[in-house]
Amino acid sequence: MSDMNTAMVERYRNNFLKEVESHVEEGEWVKMCMQCGVCSGSCPLGNAWAHPPQELFMMIRAGKREEVLTSDSMWMCTSCYNCIVRCPRELPITHIMHGLAHYAKRLGLVPKKQPTNEFAEIFWNNMMKKGRVNELKLGLSMYFKDGFSQGIKNALANQKLGQSMMKAKRMNPMEIIGGHGIKNPSELQKIIQKAQEIEDKKLQGAN
Amino acid sequence: MSDEKKFAGYICTGCGIGDRLDAGQLETTATRDGKMQSCKQHEMLCSAEGVKMIRDDIDNDGVTHIMLGACSRRAKVEAFNFTEVAMTRANLREGVIWARPDEDELTETTQEMADDYIRMACAELKSMNIPKPSGEQGLNRNILVVGGGVSGMTAAIEAAAAGYSIHLVEKTGSLGGHAAGLYKRVPFRAAAPGVGNDPHAQLPDAEEPGVDELIARVEADQRITVHLNSTVTKTSGAPGRFSADISTESGGTTTENFGAIVQASGFKPYDAAQLPEFAYGKTPDVLTNFELEKLAKEANGGPLKRPSDGKEVKSVAFVQCAGQRSQKEGHLAYCSGFCCTESIKQAIYFKDQNPDCDTTIIYSDLRTPGAAGEDFYRAGQEKMVIFTKGQVAEVSSSGDALSVKFKDLILDEDTEMTADLVVLATGMVPNSGPDPYASSESQEEMSDEEKEEANAAAEVAVSVESILNLDYRQGTDLPQLKYGFVDSHFICFPYETRRTGIYAAGPVRRPMDMKQAMDDAAGAAMKAIKECELAAHGAAAHPRVGDLSYPSFRKEGCTQCKRCTVECPFGAINEDEERYPLFNESRCRRCGTCMGACPVRVISFDNYSVETVGQQIKNVEIPDEFDEKPRILVLACENDAYPALDQAAMSGEKISQWARIIPVRCLGSVSMSWITDSLNSGYDGIVLMGCRRDEDYQCHFVRGSKMAAERMSKVGDTLESLNLEPERVAVHEVAITDIQRAPQLIQDMADVVEKVGMSPFKF
């Protein structure tokens, strides 16, 4: 994927705004931001972000490609939609945040150990196996993502919760063996693979 | 009609007046103390029946002077519209019953208040005459428009459309002014209704300037006479009878008469040579917005090239607020209001030519006035003009390109960008003549020697050419409000300058763009038309519109001190051959500042004089010292303070029962003799209420309130000579919104009187 990154750098040189417009979901809205800052002020997690949305938009216009795409900020978005509701220019800010995260991911620029990214990856892999999410395995993968001993610690800390869920039949321990799925998962995998090829081609090909 | 005066009083008992007050006693007061020849009561004086009763008395019994004891003089003015008689009104409703609590133990003082107001109104009426127009000027439907730019041409077209004849004087050899140099203009209209915010919305584009069409319309108009290469070399007279010499460059002079004048002398571009930090003058690639416009007009849609080497521009930076909104010396302190949209328009020139041209607008606050403003901003954004919130520190040449150093105000960092071309968004400087008050106001604090020096220096420095060459005692041109703009108040009374009948329009009034200038011109043209008509009837202009009274003076008493000519805020008073004041009725706004200024009290109006107010003061009954009933005289400006007190009563605020309120035309008309007389006759306190007077003044007569405050600052001597406490006289600035504060100020004076004790001058 970093080949793709190099290719993009080459193609857009100093016009990052144009790159965002062409390749980031809803990216063409970025130029319409009028820098009022209502989004940043409305974000419930705003103070936890290195660069709130208004600043990200300004950085895009200032051509700070590396800083934006390797940023942790857009991954912090919880999709509360406060910003979208309040933006006087009606920018779909939440979607742009996800679009930026997605684009960074495809270019291989996500910061290491970014938890939102890690969860998304585990979720995706889990689901792709059988075409359905196996919640037990998803939970366990999350517990053990940082190594075996940390996994045991996480599991013990959540022991009571797990037992209660089983008692209430909210979680089936039998899912650990195989688990449920769709009829023909390999067909789904093929569909997704094809879709990915099309998307990649788009990215590499014309604007 | 004989000169015999016949006085009649009318007491209204409606609106609760009859329930709260003893109307019979009021009637007795009016006839016995007030010397009214008759006095009638009516249960609703403003009804058709009540009005008819008065009308019949005027028509059949020859009543010439009427006193109405009813509501405030500000209420029911349409009903009580008897123009041919002199009229006073005793404010029994807002002034008495609504301003006092309805309690049994207070009935006595409430009735005393009402009786006093009746006495005062009657006394005022006795010394009033019926104002008659002077007939000094007739109807003149010619209007002089000075300046042939967009504002001047629009004013001419609008006034001509209303049937007036126009003489349009333009200094240069062609019409159009600065707008003639435009390649395109900022759009006039907003996006169509329902156009959304999306990045593909259909937004307004820059338009053809339309100046040629405007010129064609002016030239085709039968009612408009254009004088090119001409200036106004002398203007004399007054509204309705102005006389102006229009001289051509070659020396020919024609003299025309006018009813009113519109000054649309426009602006001069700010001199960017004062901006060395932006490399202006060091490289031809740093331009002002005016210069870029010229370049664009020459390119006429083709690629824009750098002046230095003719290279096609691939990147351009716009520096907003260049030499503006800054307190630095040589910079303009104000926002010129047109440069943000201008830069957006010019950035789009580059984008339309080459979408890959990097165009960056560096602004600190983007201000896009006008209907299309915000939409046009979005249009620029749609076309990928980059808007960067920042403060430019420096522009310098770096090899082949220019380097712009600035502080990014969003990312909070000092940064730099390079560009082929830098455009400085410079502002507009009003093209006004020399300010008649420039030296006198700044010299108030100086000694005589310093003044002489300053005057000598000023003679060297002031090379500003006069535009109107007014033949007024108070200077050749329109007085300036701020930063050289000629106006008297940007918000409350636009176009109304401090020279009656001369209206300012366009960027000489305040900075503005083309669309605003056109709207402005239409406004000023309407004002000019109105003034032609009012002057023909001898009626006053704003704010006492329609007033027929005008000042006259008793020549034998005049000492030729010239205070009136100096203090008149509107330059209405000239000097005649014998050095006596020469009043120009139609230049006068009827504020009475001259009357207040006159040390020998010889200036008066038919219906407003030292006597009309002095008699009111004298006819208040002053109870003796041991009654513990103080009397507080309140002189309230009729424009703000008096309505505020009326409004206070309407909203249930209470006004001290000791107050006797007299409306004055302006605090500037207050004669010192009123103060001295009332102190001498036993008033315990005096409250003067005028409008705000500092830099952001609210005074409807511009300087009246200030003049009053200056005169009153010397009242201490009077108080001292009478051995009275200085806190017995208070001057306050009251706004029309001070509904709680105004009655409180009177109450404060009542408290002061309680503290310092009753006046010892009660006889």
Coordinates of C-alpha atoms in Angstrom, one line a residue, chain A residues 14-15 17-18 21 28-35 51 54-56 58-59 61-62 64 67 87-91, chain B residues 196-200 203 355-356 358 363 374 377-379 381-389 408 410-411 413 415:
Chain A
N14 CA 1.5 20.0 -3.7
N15 CA -2.2 19.9 -4.2
L17 CA -6.8 19.5 -1.3
K18 CA -7.3 18.1 -4.8
E21 CA -11.4 15.9 -3.2
E28 CA -15.1 17.6 -2.2
W29 CA -16.8 19.4 0.6
V30 CA -13.6 20.3 2.4
K31 CA -13.0 23.4 0.3
M32 CA -16.4 24.7 1.3
C33 CA -15.4 25.0 5.0
M34 CA -15.5 28.6 6.2
Q35 CA -13.4 28.0 9.3
H51 CA -6.5 18.3 15.4
Q54 CA -11.8 22.7 11.5
E55 CA -8.0 22.4 11.9
L56 CA -7.9 19.2 9.8
M58 CA -7.2 24.0 7.3
M59 CA -4.3 21.6 7.2
R61 CA -5.8 23.3 2.4
A62 CA -2.3 24.2 3.7
K64 CA 0.0 19.2 5.2
E67 CA 0.5 15.3 9.1
C87 CA -22.3 23.1 10.5
P88 CA -23.7 26.3 9.0
R89 CA -22.3 25.2 5.6
E90 CA -23.8 21.8 6.0
L91 CA -20.5 19.9 5.5
Chain B
G196 CA -28.1 24.5 -1.4
N197 CA -24.7 24.4 0.2
D198 CA -23.2 21.5 -1.8
P199 CA -19.9 22.0 -3.6
H200 CA -21.7 22.0 -7.0
L203 CA -23.7 30.3 -7.3
P355 CA -8.1 26.1 -12.7
D356 CA -4.6 24.9 -11.7
D358 CA -2.8 28.4 -7.0
Y363 CA -7.4 37.2 5.5
E374 CA -21.7 35.0 1.2
Y377 CA -17.5 33.7 -1.1
R378 CA -18.8 30.2 -1.7
A379 CA -18.4 30.6 -5.4
Q381 CA -14.5 28.2 -2.6
E382 CA -16.2 26.1 -5.2
K383 CA -13.6 27.1 -7.7
M384 CA -10.9 26.0 -5.2
V385 CA -9.7 29.4 -4.2
I386 CA -7.8 28.7 -1.0
F387 CA -8.9 30.9 2.0
T388 CA -6.3 31.1 4.7
K389 CA -7.0 32.8 7.9
D408 CA -1.6 31.1 10.2
I410 CA -6.0 28.6 12.7
L411 CA -2.9 26.4 12.9
E413 CA 2.2 28.9 13.4
T415 CA 4.7 30.1 7.9

